[in-house]
Short mmCIF file of C-alpha atoms and ligand atoms in Angstrom, two decimals:
data_model
loop_
_atom_site.label_atom_id
_atom_site.label_comp_id
_atom_site.label_asym_id
_atom_site.label_seq_id
_atom_site.Cartn_x
_atom_site.Cartn_y
_atom_site.Cartn_z
CA MET A 1 0.00 0.00 0.00
CA PRO A 2 1.49 3.39 -0.92
CA ILE A 3 2.17 5.82 1.86
CA SER A 4 -0.03 8.84 2.28
CA PRO A 5 1.26 12.21 1.04
CA LEU A 6 0.70 13.36 4.62
CA ASP A 7 3.67 11.27 5.64
CA PHE A 8 5.87 13.75 3.80
CA LYS A 9 5.17 16.38 6.41
CA ILE A 10 7.78 14.48 8.40
CA ILE A 11 10.37 14.60 5.64
CA PRO A 12 13.68 15.40 7.34
CA PRO A 13 15.51 18.61 6.41
CA VAL A 14 18.48 16.84 4.81
CA ILE A 15 18.37 14.43 1.87
CA GLY A 16 21.61 12.76 0.79
CA HIS A 17 22.19 13.69 -2.85
CA ARG A 18 23.06 10.58 -4.91
CA GLY A 19 23.73 9.04 -1.49
CA ALA A 20 26.54 10.97 0.13
CA CYS A 21 28.40 11.74 -3.06
CA ALA A 22 31.05 14.00 -1.53
CA TYR A 23 32.44 10.90 0.20
CA ALA A 24 31.73 7.94 -2.06
CA PRO A 25 31.02 7.37 -5.76
CA GLU A 26 27.58 8.81 -6.54
CA ASN A 27 24.57 6.53 -6.93
CA THR A 28 26.39 3.38 -5.74
CA LEU A 29 25.57 1.15 -2.78
CA ALA A 30 28.78 2.49 -1.15
CA SER A 31 27.36 6.01 -1.36
CA PHE A 32 23.98 5.01 0.09
CA PHE A 33 25.71 3.10 2.87
CA LYS A 34 27.87 6.12 3.64
CA ALA A 35 24.74 8.28 3.86
CA LYS A 36 23.25 5.83 6.33
CA GLN A 37 26.44 5.92 8.41
CA LEU A 38 26.25 9.72 8.50
CA GLY A 39 22.78 9.56 10.03
CA VAL A 40 20.84 10.45 6.88
CA LYS A 41 17.22 9.24 6.77
CA TRP A 42 16.41 10.05 3.13
CA VAL A 43 18.56 9.72 0.03
CA GLU A 44 18.05 10.84 -3.54
CA LEU A 45 19.04 8.80 -6.60
CA ASP A 46 18.67 8.97 -10.38
CA ILE A 47 17.31 6.18 -12.54
CA GLN A 48 17.52 5.31 -16.19
CA MET A 49 16.59 2.40 -18.42
CA THR A 50 19.11 0.17 -20.21
CA ALA A 51 18.89 -1.06 -23.81
CA ASP A 52 17.26 -4.28 -22.53
CA GLN A 53 14.79 -2.26 -20.44
CA GLU A 54 16.26 -2.80 -17.01
CA LEU A 55 16.21 0.04 -14.48
CA VAL A 56 19.59 1.18 -13.20
CA VAL A 57 20.72 3.88 -10.81
CA PHE A 58 22.84 6.35 -12.75
CA HIS A 59 22.96 10.11 -13.24
CA ASP A 60 24.60 10.99 -16.55
CA ASP A 61 23.23 10.13 -19.94
CA GLU A 62 26.79 9.08 -20.90
CA ILE A 63 28.77 6.61 -18.79
CA SER A 64 32.37 7.76 -19.22
CA ARG A 65 32.55 10.30 -16.35
CA THR A 66 31.82 7.80 -13.59
CA THR A 67 32.74 4.39 -15.08
CA ASN A 68 35.44 2.83 -17.25
CA GLY A 69 32.94 2.38 -20.10
CA HIS A 70 31.80 4.53 -23.00
CA GLY A 71 28.52 5.42 -24.67
CA ARG A 72 25.03 6.04 -23.36
CA ILE A 73 23.27 4.03 -20.66
CA GLN A 74 20.25 3.53 -22.89
CA ASP A 75 22.37 1.95 -25.65
CA HIS A 76 23.91 -0.78 -23.48
CA PRO A 77 22.41 -3.95 -21.97
CA LEU A 78 22.55 -4.48 -18.22
CA SER A 79 25.17 -7.24 -18.58
CA TYR A 80 27.67 -4.78 -20.09
CA LEU A 81 26.87 -2.04 -17.54
CA LYS A 82 27.32 -4.54 -14.69
CA SER A 83 30.80 -5.41 -16.00
CA LEU A 84 31.98 -1.81 -15.45
CA ASP A 85 33.84 -0.27 -12.53
CA ALA A 86 31.75 2.59 -11.14
CA GLY A 87 34.01 3.37 -8.18
CA SER A 88 37.66 3.83 -9.25
CA TRP A 89 37.04 7.23 -10.88
CA PHE A 90 36.21 8.53 -7.40
CA HIS A 91 38.97 6.81 -5.42
CA PRO A 92 40.93 3.54 -5.87
CA LYS A 93 39.48 2.23 -2.60
CA PHE A 94 36.09 2.04 -4.34
CA SER A 95 37.45 -0.06 -7.21
CA GLY A 96 34.96 -2.75 -8.24
CA GLU A 97 31.89 -0.79 -7.13
CA LYS A 98 29.07 -1.57 -9.58
CA ILE A 99 26.21 0.36 -11.12
CA PRO A 100 23.27 -0.83 -9.01
CA THR A 101 19.85 -1.76 -10.34
CA LEU A 102 16.77 -0.07 -8.90
CA GLN A 103 15.74 -3.44 -7.47
CA GLU A 104 19.05 -3.82 -5.65
CA VAL A 105 18.84 -0.39 -4.05
CA ILE A 106 15.21 -0.80 -3.01
CA ALA A 107 16.11 -4.07 -1.27
CA PHE A 108 19.02 -2.26 0.41
CA PHE A 109 16.81 0.63 1.56
CA GLN A 110 14.21 -1.76 2.95
CA GLU A 111 16.92 -3.56 4.88
CA GLN A 112 18.56 -0.34 6.10
CA ASP A 113 15.33 1.60 6.76
CA LEU A 114 16.29 4.37 4.38
CA ALA A 115 13.71 6.48 2.57
CA VAL A 116 14.26 7.51 -1.03
CA ASN A 117 13.52 10.14 -3.64
CA ILE A 118 13.60 8.33 -6.98
CA GLU A 119 14.43 10.86 -9.70
CA ILE A 120 13.64 9.62 -13.19
CA LYS A 121 16.03 10.87 -15.86
CA ALA A 122 14.55 11.63 -19.27
CA GLN A 123 15.56 9.36 -22.12
CA SER A 124 14.58 9.07 -25.75
CA THR A 125 12.77 5.81 -24.91
CA ASP A 126 8.96 5.67 -24.61
CA PRO A 127 8.04 7.31 -21.26
CA LYS A 128 5.11 4.91 -20.82
CA ILE A 129 7.35 1.84 -20.96
CA MET A 130 9.71 3.32 -18.39
CA ALA A 131 6.92 4.57 -16.10
CA ASP A 132 5.14 1.20 -16.15
CA LYS A 133 8.36 -0.59 -15.26
CA ILE A 134 9.11 1.77 -12.37
CA VAL A 135 5.60 1.67 -10.96
CA GLY A 136 5.50 -2.13 -11.31
CA MET A 137 8.78 -2.54 -9.47
CA ILE A 138 7.82 -0.17 -6.66
CA SER A 139 4.43 -1.85 -6.23
CA GLU A 140 5.97 -5.33 -6.03
CA ASN A 141 8.43 -4.15 -3.37
CA LEU A 142 5.76 -2.36 -1.34
CA LYS A 143 3.95 -5.69 -1.07
CA LYS A 144 7.04 -7.09 0.67
CA LYS A 145 7.77 -4.11 2.92
CA ILE A 146 6.62 -0.49 3.05
CA PHE A 147 9.37 2.04 2.47
CA PRO A 148 8.89 5.81 2.30
CA PHE A 149 9.59 7.28 -1.12
CA PHE A 150 8.52 9.81 -3.67
CA ILE A 151 9.14 10.10 -7.38
CA SER A 152 10.39 13.20 -9.18
CA SER A 153 11.57 14.19 -12.63
CA PHE A 154 12.43 17.23 -14.70
CA ASP A 155 10.39 15.48 -17.38
CA THR A 156 6.67 16.04 -16.78
CA ALA A 157 5.74 13.63 -19.61
CA ILE A 158 7.12 10.71 -17.63
CA LEU A 159 5.52 11.93 -14.38
CA LYS A 160 2.15 11.97 -16.17
CA GLN A 161 2.69 8.35 -17.18
CA VAL A 162 3.61 7.43 -13.59
CA LYS A 163 0.43 9.11 -12.36
CA LYS A 164 -1.61 7.23 -14.95
CA ALA A 165 -0.06 3.90 -13.95
CA ASN A 166 -0.79 4.47 -10.25
CA PRO A 167 -2.45 7.74 -9.14
CA ALA A 168 -1.61 7.06 -5.47
CA LEU A 169 2.16 7.27 -5.82
CA PRO A 170 3.64 10.47 -4.34
CA ILE A 171 5.19 12.77 -6.94
CA ALA A 172 7.28 15.95 -6.81
CA HIS A 173 7.66 18.44 -9.63
CA LEU A 174 11.36 19.14 -10.24
CA ALA A 175 12.62 22.26 -11.99
CA ASP A 176 15.93 23.98 -12.56
CA GLN A 177 14.22 27.32 -13.17
CA TRP A 178 11.07 28.90 -11.80
CA SER A 179 8.29 29.03 -14.38
CA ASP A 180 4.79 30.45 -14.04
CA ASP A 181 3.08 27.17 -14.93
CA TRP A 182 4.47 25.41 -11.84
CA GLN A 183 1.10 25.34 -10.04
CA GLU A 184 -0.75 24.01 -13.07
CA ILE A 185 1.77 21.16 -13.31
CA CYS A 186 1.67 20.48 -9.56
CA ASP A 187 -2.14 20.46 -9.55
CA GLU A 188 -2.37 18.13 -12.53
CA LEU A 189 0.08 15.67 -10.99
CA ASP A 190 -1.20 16.22 -7.46
CA CYS A 191 2.38 16.91 -6.38
CA ILE A 192 3.36 16.71 -2.73
CA ALA A 193 6.40 18.95 -3.28
CA PHE A 194 8.13 21.31 -5.65
CA ASP A 195 11.88 20.62 -5.88
CA LEU A 196 13.90 23.58 -7.11
CA ASN A 197 17.47 24.56 -7.81
CA TYR A 198 18.30 26.54 -4.66
CA LYS A 199 19.74 29.35 -6.80
CA THR A 200 16.28 30.11 -8.11
CA VAL A 201 14.57 30.06 -4.68
CA THR A 202 13.40 33.26 -2.99
CA GLU A 203 11.37 33.72 0.17
CA GLU A 204 8.39 34.92 -1.89
CA LYS A 205 8.47 31.85 -4.12
CA VAL A 206 8.67 29.55 -1.12
CA GLN A 207 5.63 31.23 0.42
CA GLU A 208 3.74 30.92 -2.87
CA VAL A 209 4.33 27.16 -2.98
CA LEU A 210 3.64 26.64 0.75
CA ALA A 211 0.30 28.40 0.29
CA THR A 212 -0.75 25.50 -1.96
CA ASN A 213 -0.01 23.06 0.88
CA ARG A 214 3.11 21.64 -0.76
CA LEU A 215 6.66 21.28 0.47
CA VAL A 216 9.59 23.08 -1.11
CA LEU A 217 12.83 21.12 -1.44
CA ALA A 218 16.02 22.69 -2.77
CA TYR A 219 19.08 21.19 -4.50
CA THR A 220 22.11 20.97 -4.26
CA VAL A 221 23.06 22.71 -1.04
CA ASN A 222 26.51 22.01 0.41
CA ASP A 223 27.00 25.26 2.32
CA PRO A 224 25.42 25.17 5.80
CA ALA A 225 24.90 28.97 5.78
CA ILE A 226 22.87 28.75 2.57
CA ALA A 227 20.87 25.85 4.03
CA ALA A 228 20.11 27.91 7.16
CA ARG A 229 18.82 30.79 5.01
CA LEU A 230 16.62 28.47 2.95
CA PHE A 231 15.16 26.88 6.08
CA SER A 232 14.40 30.34 7.50
CA TRP A 233 12.35 31.01 4.36
CA GLY A 234 10.29 27.85 4.89
CA VAL A 235 12.16 25.40 2.67
CA SER A 236 11.43 21.96 4.15
CA GLY A 237 14.50 20.09 3.02
CA VAL A 238 17.70 20.34 1.02
CA PHE A 239 19.54 17.81 -1.11
CA SER A 240 23.21 17.76 -0.12
CA ASP A 241 26.37 15.96 -1.29
CA CYS A 242 27.72 16.34 2.27
CA PRO A 243 24.57 15.85 4.36
CA ASP A 244 26.56 15.56 7.58
CA LYS A 245 27.64 19.21 7.29
CA ILE A 246 24.03 20.37 7.11
CA ILE A 247 22.90 17.99 9.87
CA ALA A 248 25.70 19.34 12.09
CA VAL A 249 24.46 22.90 11.74
CA LEU A 250 20.88 21.91 12.45
CA SER A 251 21.82 20.17 15.66
CA SER A 252 24.22 22.89 16.91
O1 G3P B 301 16.57 15.85 -7.48
C1 G3P B 301 17.44 16.88 -7.15
C2 G3P B 301 18.68 16.87 -8.03
O2 G3P B 301 19.25 15.59 -7.99
C3 G3P B 301 18.40 17.25 -9.46
O3 G3P B 301 19.53 17.45 -10.21
O4 G3P B 301 21.19 16.78 -11.90
O5 G3P B 301 21.64 16.34 -9.51
O6 G3P B 301 19.94 15.01 -10.74
P1 G3P B 301 20.62 16.33 -10.60
MG1 MG B 302 19.16 13.78 -9.16
#
């Protein structure tokens, strides 16, 4: 059974961005484990679909920045992607770290009691196929054990397909820039939150969103002073590469 959007009122103020990607290779199990060790309750990750329609956790369209492979995620089968080293680029001690599948990380989060923001990256593949796969996988896992989550994307076409596949799943609108149609999009998708690039956030904008009974989350905030200012404006949570630094300020 999906969790109620009301549960997001208890979303903690710090969400580990791609795990704790200042300390471990982004979007790997090592990064999510590090976030857990740092006391983080929620993590964010990015998902994409492989050429053989498997869901993997990966940020870039192209794989060469964070693996020893080349080409686009969507052009390779899972077997090839699993053969790559997704850790050495960050530090030799992470050599052998693999690109995880969405299923692997969900199982890990259920075991570790971590909550997750699943961000869907846009691809040139059919958004309906991807949305159906994601919703199917989440639903199957929820039958085994409830885990708090919400889904976001810069791509509203895919969020519409997610909503169609299961209207009860919590969704956040994600945008790099403020645009005047934000409320229309949030209303149509029944969004629980509006996630914004912190550079585009102002106190007035935060108040405008809060007035529609939605949370404002801001990315990517690594400076505790900036986080403190955003919180004072009513921002509910920030995505951070170094979540421990923000947690430290909150508890001081
Ligand atoms: O979801 C917040 C943030 O992760 C969006 O930007 O490029 O880091 O995925 P990006
Ligand atoms: Mg992301």
